[in-house]
Short mmCIF file of C-alpha atoms and ligand atoms in Angstrom, two decimals:
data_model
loop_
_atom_site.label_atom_id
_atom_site.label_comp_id
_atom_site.label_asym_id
_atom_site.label_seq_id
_atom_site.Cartn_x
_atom_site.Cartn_y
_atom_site.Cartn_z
CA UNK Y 225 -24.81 -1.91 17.33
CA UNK Y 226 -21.70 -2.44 15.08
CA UNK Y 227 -21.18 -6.19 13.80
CA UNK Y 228 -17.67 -7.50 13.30
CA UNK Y 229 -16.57 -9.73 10.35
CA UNK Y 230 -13.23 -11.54 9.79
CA UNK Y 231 -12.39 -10.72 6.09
CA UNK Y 232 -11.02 -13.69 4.07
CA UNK Y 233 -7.60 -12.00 4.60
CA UNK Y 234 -5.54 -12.21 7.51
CA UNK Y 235 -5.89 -9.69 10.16
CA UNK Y 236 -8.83 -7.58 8.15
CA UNK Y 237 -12.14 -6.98 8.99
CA UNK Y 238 -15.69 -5.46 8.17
CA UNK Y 239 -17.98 -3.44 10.27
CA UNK Y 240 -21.72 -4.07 9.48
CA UNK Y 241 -23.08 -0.31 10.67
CA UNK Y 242 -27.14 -0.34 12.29
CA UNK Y 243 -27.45 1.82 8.56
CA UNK Y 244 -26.18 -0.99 6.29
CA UNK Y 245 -23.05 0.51 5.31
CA UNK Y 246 -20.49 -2.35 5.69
CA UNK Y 247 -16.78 -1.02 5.76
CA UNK Y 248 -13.57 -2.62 5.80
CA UNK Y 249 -11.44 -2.11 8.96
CA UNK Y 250 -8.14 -3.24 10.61
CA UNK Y 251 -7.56 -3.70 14.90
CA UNK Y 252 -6.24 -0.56 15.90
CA UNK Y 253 -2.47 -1.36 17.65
CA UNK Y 254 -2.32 1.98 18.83
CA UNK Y 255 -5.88 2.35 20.35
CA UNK Y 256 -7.33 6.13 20.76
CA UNK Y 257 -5.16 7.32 18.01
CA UNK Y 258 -6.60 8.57 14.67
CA UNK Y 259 -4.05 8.55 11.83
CA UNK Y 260 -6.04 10.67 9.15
CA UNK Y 261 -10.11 10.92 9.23
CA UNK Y 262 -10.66 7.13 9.72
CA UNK Y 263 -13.67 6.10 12.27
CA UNK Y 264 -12.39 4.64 15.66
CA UNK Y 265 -15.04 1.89 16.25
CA UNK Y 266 -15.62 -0.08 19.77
CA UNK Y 267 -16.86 -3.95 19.18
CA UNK Y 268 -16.60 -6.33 21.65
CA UNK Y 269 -13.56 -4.40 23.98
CA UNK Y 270 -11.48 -4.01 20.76
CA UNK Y 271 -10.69 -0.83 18.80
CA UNK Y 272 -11.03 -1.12 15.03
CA UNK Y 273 -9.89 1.85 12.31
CA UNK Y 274 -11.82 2.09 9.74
CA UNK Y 275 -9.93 1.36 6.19
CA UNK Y 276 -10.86 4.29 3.79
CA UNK Y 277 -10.61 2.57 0.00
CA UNK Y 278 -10.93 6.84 -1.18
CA UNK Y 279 -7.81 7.70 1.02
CA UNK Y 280 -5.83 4.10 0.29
CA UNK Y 281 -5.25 2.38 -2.99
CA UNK Y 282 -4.60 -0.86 -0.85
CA UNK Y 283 -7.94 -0.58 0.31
CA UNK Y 284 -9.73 0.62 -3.07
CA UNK Y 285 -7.87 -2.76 -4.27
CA UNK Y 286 -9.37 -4.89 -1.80
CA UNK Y 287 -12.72 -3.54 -2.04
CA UNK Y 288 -12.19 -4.55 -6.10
CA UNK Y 289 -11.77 -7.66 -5.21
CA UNK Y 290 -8.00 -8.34 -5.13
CA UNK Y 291 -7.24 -11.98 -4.41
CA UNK Y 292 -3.28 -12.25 -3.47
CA UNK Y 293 -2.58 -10.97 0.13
CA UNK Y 294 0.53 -11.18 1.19
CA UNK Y 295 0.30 -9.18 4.33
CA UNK Y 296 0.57 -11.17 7.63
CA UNK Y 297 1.90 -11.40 10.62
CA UNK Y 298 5.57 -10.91 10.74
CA UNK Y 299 6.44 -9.84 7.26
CA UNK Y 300 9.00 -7.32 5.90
CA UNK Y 301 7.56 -4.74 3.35
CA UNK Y 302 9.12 -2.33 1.41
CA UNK Y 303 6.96 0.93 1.01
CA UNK Y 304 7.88 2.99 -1.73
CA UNK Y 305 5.49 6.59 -1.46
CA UNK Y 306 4.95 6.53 2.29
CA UNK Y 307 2.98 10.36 2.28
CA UNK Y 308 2.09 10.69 5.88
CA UNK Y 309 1.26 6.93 6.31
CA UNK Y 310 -2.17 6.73 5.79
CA UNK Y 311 -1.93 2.97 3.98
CA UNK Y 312 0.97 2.62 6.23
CA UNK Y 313 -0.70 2.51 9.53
CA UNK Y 314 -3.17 0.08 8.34
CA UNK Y 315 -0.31 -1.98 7.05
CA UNK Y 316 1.47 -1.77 10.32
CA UNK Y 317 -1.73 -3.21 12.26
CA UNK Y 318 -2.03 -6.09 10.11
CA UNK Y 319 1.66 -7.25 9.89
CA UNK Y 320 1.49 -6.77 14.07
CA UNK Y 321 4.67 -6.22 16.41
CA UNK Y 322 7.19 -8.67 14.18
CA UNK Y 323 6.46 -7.29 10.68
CA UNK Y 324 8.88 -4.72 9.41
CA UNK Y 325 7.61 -1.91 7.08
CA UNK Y 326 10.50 0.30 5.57
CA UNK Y 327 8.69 3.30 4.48
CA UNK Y 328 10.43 5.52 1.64
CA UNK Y 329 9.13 9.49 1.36
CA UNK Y 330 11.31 12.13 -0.12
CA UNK Y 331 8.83 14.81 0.81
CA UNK Y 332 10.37 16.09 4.08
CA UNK Y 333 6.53 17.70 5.17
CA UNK Y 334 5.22 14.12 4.63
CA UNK Y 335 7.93 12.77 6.62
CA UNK Y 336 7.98 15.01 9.69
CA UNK Y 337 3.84 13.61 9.94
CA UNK Y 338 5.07 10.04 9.08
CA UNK Y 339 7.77 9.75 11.78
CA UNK Y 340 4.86 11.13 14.60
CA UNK Y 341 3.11 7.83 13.32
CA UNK Y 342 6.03 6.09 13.59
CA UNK Y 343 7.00 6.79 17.03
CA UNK Y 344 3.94 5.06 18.37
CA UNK Y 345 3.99 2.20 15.96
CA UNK Y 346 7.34 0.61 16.24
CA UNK Y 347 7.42 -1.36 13.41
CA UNK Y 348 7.03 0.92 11.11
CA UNK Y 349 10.76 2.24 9.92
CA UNK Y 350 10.39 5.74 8.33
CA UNK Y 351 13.39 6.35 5.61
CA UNK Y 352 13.31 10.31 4.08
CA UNK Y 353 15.08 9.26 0.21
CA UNK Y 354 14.25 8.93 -3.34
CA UNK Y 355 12.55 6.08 -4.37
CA UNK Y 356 14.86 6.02 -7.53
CA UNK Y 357 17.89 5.73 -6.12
CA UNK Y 358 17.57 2.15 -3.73
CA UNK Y 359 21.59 2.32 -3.19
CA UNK Y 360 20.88 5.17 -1.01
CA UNK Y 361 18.60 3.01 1.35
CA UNK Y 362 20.45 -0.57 0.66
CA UNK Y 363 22.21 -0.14 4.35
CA UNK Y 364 18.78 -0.09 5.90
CA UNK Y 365 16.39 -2.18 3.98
CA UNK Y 366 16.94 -5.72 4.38
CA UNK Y 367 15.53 -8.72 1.91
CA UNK Y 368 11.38 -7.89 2.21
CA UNK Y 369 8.33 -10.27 1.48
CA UNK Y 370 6.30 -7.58 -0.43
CA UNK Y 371 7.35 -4.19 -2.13
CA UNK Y 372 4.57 -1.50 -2.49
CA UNK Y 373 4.96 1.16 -5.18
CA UNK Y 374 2.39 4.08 -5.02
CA UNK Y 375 4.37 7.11 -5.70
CA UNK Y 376 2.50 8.89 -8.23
CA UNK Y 377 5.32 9.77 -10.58
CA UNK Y 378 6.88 8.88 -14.50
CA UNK Y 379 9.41 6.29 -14.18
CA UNK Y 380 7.25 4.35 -11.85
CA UNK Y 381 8.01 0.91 -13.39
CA UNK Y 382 11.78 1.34 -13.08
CA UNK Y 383 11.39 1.94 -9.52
CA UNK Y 384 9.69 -0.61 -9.16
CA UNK Y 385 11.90 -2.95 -10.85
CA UNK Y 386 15.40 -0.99 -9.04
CA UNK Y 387 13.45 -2.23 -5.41
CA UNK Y 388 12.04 -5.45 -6.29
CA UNK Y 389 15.67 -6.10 -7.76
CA UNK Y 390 17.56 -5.01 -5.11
CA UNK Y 391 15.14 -5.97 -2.06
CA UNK Y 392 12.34 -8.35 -3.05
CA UNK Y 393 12.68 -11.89 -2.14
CA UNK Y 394 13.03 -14.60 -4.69
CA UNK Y 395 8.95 -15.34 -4.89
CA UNK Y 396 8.21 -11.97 -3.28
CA UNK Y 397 5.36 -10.21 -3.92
CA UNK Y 398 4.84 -6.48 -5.39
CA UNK Y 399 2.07 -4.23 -5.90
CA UNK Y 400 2.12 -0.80 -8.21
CA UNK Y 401 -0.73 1.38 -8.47
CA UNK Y 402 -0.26 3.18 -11.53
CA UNK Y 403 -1.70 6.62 -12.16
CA UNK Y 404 -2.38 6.82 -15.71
CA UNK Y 405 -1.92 11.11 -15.53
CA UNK Y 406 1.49 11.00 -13.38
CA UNK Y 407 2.96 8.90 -16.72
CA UNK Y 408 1.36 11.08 -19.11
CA UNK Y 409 -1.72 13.18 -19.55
CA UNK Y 410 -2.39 13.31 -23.37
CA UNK Y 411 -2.62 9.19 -23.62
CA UNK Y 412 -5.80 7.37 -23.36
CA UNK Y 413 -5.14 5.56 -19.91
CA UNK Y 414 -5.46 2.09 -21.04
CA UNK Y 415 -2.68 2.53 -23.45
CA UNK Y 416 -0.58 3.20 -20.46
CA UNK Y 417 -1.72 0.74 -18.51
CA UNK Y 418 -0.97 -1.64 -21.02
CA UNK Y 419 2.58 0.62 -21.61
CA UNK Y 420 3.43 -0.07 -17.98
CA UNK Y 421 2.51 -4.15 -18.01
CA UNK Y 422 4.50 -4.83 -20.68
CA UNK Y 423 7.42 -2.95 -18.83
CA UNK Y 424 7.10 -5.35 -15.87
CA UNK Y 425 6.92 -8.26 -18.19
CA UNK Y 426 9.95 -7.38 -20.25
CA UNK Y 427 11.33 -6.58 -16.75
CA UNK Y 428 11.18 -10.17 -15.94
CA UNK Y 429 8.73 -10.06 -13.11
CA UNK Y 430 5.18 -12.28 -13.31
CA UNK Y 431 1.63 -10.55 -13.06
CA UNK Y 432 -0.57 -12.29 -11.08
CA UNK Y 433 -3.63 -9.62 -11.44
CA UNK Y 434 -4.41 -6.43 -12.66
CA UNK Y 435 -7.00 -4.83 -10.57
CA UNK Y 436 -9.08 -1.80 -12.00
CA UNK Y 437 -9.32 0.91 -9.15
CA UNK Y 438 -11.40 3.20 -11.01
CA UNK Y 439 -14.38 3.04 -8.55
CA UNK Y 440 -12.41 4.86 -5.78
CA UNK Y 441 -9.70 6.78 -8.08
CA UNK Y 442 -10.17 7.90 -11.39
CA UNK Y 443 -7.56 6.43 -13.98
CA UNK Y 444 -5.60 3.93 -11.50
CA UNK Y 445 -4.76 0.65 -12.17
CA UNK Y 446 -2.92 -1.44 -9.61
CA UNK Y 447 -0.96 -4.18 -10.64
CA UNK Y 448 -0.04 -7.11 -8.60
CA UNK Y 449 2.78 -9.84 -8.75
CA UNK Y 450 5.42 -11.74 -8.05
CA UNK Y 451 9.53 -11.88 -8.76
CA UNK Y 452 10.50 -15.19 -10.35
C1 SAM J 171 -0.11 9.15 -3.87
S1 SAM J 171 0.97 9.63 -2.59
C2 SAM J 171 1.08 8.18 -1.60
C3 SAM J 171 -0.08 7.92 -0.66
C4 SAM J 171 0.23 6.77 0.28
N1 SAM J 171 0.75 5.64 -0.46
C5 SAM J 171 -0.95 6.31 1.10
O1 SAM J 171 -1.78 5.53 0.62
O2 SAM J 171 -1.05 6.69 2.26
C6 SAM J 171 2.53 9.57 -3.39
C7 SAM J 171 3.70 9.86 -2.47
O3 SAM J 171 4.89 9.45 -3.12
C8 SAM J 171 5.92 10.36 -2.81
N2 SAM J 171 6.95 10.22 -3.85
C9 SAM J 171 6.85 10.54 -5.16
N3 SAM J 171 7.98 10.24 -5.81
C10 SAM J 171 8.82 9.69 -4.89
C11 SAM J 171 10.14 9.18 -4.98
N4 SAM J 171 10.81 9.18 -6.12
N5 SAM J 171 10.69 8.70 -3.84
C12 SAM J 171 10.01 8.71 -2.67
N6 SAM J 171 8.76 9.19 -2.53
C13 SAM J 171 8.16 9.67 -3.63
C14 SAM J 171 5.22 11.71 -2.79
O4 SAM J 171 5.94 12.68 -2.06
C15 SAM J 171 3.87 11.35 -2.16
O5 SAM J 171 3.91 11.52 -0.76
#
């Protein structure tokens, strides 16, 4: 039999399987569906989805011990790298029916799969634009709690700081996962990491942690924190 665990976080959850694995999960809202290769797991009359830290950065950031959550009940988040809305479903069944997440993807493949996710979760609002260009999105997007970067490309810091300008709340929090080889594949990784801090600092905007998330994906570093 599968044991249930509230995690420390709001609306998260591990599964205890009879083998010992222990995995983090999130309440399926849209019970019977699958997303990506997740496990649909029955405890207790409720359906959980399994919360794959190799297919999410979110996930590979909680499992490395991340300590600011943000993600509740009723918030607005700005997603900035949707893909097909792997991270993006689990988001949308922790921020439940009154959370908004604005989902930016320029890929038009990743969109089309995004908006068949979207059409069963309601409160996730798919937007098909470049990340780099927030003007084109500014009639959509209203003032958000938390901005999530993970698009996988150079120039990630100035996206970041064109969102969190132009959307993030005064105290808001953001959260970048930085691939060292998208910036630049001759540099030692660490050099860029510590390239792409200094960037947010002289950007204005406070770190509150830098989390490592080289156990699930090789060179990433996620930063996490806040807009004065
Ligand atoms: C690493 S994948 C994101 C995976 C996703 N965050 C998840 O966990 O489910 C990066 C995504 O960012 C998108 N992307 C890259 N540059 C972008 C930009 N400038 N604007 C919008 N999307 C972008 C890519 O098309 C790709 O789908």
């Amino acid at each position: 039999m599968v044991e249930l665990k509230k995690h420390n976080f709001e609306n998260l959850f591990w599964l205890h399987f009879p083998d010992g694995k222990v995995r983090l999960a999130t309440k399926n809202s849209d019970p019977g569906k699958k997303v990506y290769t997740e496990r649909l797991v029955n405890v207790d009359g409720n359906e959980y989805r399994t919360f794959d830290p190799y297919k999410s950065k979110l996930a590979a950031a909680i499992r490395s011990d991340l300590q600011t959550f943000p993600f509740k009940e009723g918030v607005k988040v700005l997603y900035l790298g949707a893909a097909s809305g792997t991270t993006v479903s689990h988001v949308s069944d922790i921020i439940g029916d009154n959370g908004e997440i604005y989902a930016v993807e320029f890929s038009p493949r990743s969109l089309r799969d995004l908006v068949t996710v979207a059409e069963r979760r309601k409160n996730i609002i798919p937007i098909l634009a470049d990340a780099r260009y927030p003007e084109n999105y500014s009639f959509t997007v209203p003032q958000v709690d938390i901005v999530f970067e993970d698009v996988a490309q150079p120039f990630q810091t100035e996206i970041l700081w064109l969102n969190a300008q132009t959307f993030l709340k005064k105290g808001g929090v953001f959260f970048i996962a930085v691939k060292a080889r998208s910036i630049d594949v001759t540099t030692n990784p660490k050099i860029i990491f510590e390239r792409v801090k200094k960037e947010i600092l002289e950007y204005g905007l406070e770190i509150l942690e830098e989390i490592n998330l080289e156990q699930y994906e090789k060179d990433h570093m996620m930063f996490v924190g806040k807009k004065p």
